[in-house]
Every structure is written in C-alpha cells, then in structure tokens.
Tab-separated table of C-alpha atoms in Angstrom:
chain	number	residue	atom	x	y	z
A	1	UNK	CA	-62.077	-55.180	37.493
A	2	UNK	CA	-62.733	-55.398	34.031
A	3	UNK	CA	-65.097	-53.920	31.623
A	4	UNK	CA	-67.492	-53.253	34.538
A	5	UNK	CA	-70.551	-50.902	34.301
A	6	UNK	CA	-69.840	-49.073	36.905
A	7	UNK	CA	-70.515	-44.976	36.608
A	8	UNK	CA	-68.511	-42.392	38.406
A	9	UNK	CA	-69.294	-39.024	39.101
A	10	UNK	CA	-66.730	-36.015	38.945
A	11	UNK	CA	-66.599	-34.447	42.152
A	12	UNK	CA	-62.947	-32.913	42.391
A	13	UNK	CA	-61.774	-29.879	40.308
A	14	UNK	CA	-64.104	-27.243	41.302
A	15	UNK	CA	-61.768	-24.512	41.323
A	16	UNK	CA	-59.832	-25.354	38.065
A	17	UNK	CA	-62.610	-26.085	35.677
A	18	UNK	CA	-62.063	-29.545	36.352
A	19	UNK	CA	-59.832	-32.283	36.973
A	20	UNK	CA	-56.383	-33.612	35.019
A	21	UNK	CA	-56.674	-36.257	32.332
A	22	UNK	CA	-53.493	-38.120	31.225
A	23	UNK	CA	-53.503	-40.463	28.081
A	24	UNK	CA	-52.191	-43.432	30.040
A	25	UNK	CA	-52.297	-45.388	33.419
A	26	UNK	CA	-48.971	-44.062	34.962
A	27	UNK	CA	-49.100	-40.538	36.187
A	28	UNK	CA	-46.154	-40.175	34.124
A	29	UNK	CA	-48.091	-40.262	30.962
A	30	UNK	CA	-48.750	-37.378	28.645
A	31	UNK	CA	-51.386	-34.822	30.396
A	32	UNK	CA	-54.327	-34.075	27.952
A	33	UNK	CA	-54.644	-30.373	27.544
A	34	UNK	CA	-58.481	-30.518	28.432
A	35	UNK	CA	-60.023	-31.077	32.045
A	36	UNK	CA	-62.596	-33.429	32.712
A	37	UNK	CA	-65.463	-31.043	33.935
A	38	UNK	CA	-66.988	-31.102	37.397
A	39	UNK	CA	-69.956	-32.946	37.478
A	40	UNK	CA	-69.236	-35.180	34.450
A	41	UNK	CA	-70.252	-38.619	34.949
A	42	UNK	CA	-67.940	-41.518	33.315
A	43	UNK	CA	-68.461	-44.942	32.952
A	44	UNK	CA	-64.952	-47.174	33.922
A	45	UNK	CA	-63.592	-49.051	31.844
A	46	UNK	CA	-60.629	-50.336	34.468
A	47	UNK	CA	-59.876	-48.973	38.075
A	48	UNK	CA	-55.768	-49.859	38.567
A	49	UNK	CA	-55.503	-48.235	42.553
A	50	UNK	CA	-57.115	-44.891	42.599
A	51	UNK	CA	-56.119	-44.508	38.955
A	52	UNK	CA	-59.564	-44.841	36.405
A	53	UNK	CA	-59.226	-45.405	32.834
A	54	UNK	CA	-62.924	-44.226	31.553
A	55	UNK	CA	-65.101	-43.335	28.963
A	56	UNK	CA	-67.398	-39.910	29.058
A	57	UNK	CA	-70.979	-40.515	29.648
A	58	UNK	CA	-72.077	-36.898	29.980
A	59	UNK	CA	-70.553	-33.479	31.065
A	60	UNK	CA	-67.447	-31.669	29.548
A	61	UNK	CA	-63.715	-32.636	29.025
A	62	UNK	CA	-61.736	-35.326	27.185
A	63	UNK	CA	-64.018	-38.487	26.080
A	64	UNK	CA	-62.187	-40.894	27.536
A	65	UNK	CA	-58.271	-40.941	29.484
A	66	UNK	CA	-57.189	-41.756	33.134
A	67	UNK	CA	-57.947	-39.922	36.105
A	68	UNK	CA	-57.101	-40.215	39.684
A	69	UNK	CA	-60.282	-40.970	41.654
A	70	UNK	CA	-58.631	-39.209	44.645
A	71	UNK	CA	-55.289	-37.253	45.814
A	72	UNK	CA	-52.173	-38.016	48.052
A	73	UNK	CA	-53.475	-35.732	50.321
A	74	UNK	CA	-56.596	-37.790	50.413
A	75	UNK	CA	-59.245	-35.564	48.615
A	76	UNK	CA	-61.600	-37.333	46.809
A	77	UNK	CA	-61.919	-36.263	43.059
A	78	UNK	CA	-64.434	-39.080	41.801
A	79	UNK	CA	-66.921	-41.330	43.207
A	80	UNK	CA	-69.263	-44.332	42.345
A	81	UNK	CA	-72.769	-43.679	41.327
C-alpha cells in the first residue's frame, strides 16, 4: 500500500516514553535517538509487514521514520484509526 491515508495511533511504549524509531525499513537501520511518544497519531506513508514508514500527525517524537506496528512476542505497539 502506497501513499494511503490511513492514521495510526501509538499504543506501545508506555513504560519507556515511547516506542523506537529507526531511519530506514530494515530493523537494521540506524535507531533515531528520540521515541515516538505514546499516544501520537501518524499518518503511513507505506506498511512493508508490521514495519510502518510514517509521518507525525500529532503527539511527541521524531516527525517521520519506521516503526514496528507490533513485537515478536506479539504485542501490539500501533494500530489503525
């Protein structure tokens, strides 16, 4: 999906003041030192798997990066709004 309007809401990251941000798709990439903030909403720009590439719409952290919309272990970090 591509360039889709789609808005996502932060849900994961309570504890840590938010959730990790990396500059690129693969969860190899370079980790932005700022956390996208719980709560935040997003808008995507692509969804590759669980991994979102988005741009902030409101809330704290990083304007736009990749995020994981949910863990290995299953926990869901993001959903659609």
């Amino acid at each position: 999906r591509n360039m889709s309007s789609q808005l996502w809401a932060i849900c994961g990251g309570g504890g840590k003041g938010g959730i990790l941000v990396r500059e690129g798709q693969e969860t190899t990439s370079a980790e932005i030192p700022e956390r996208l903030a719980t709560g935040a909403v997003v808008k995507e720009l692509e969804l590759v798997g669980d991994r979102l590439h988005y741009e902030k719409v409101r809330g704290d952290g990083p304007k736009t990066g990749w995020v994981n919309t949910k863990l290995s272990t299953g926990k869901i970090l993001a959903v659609s709004v």
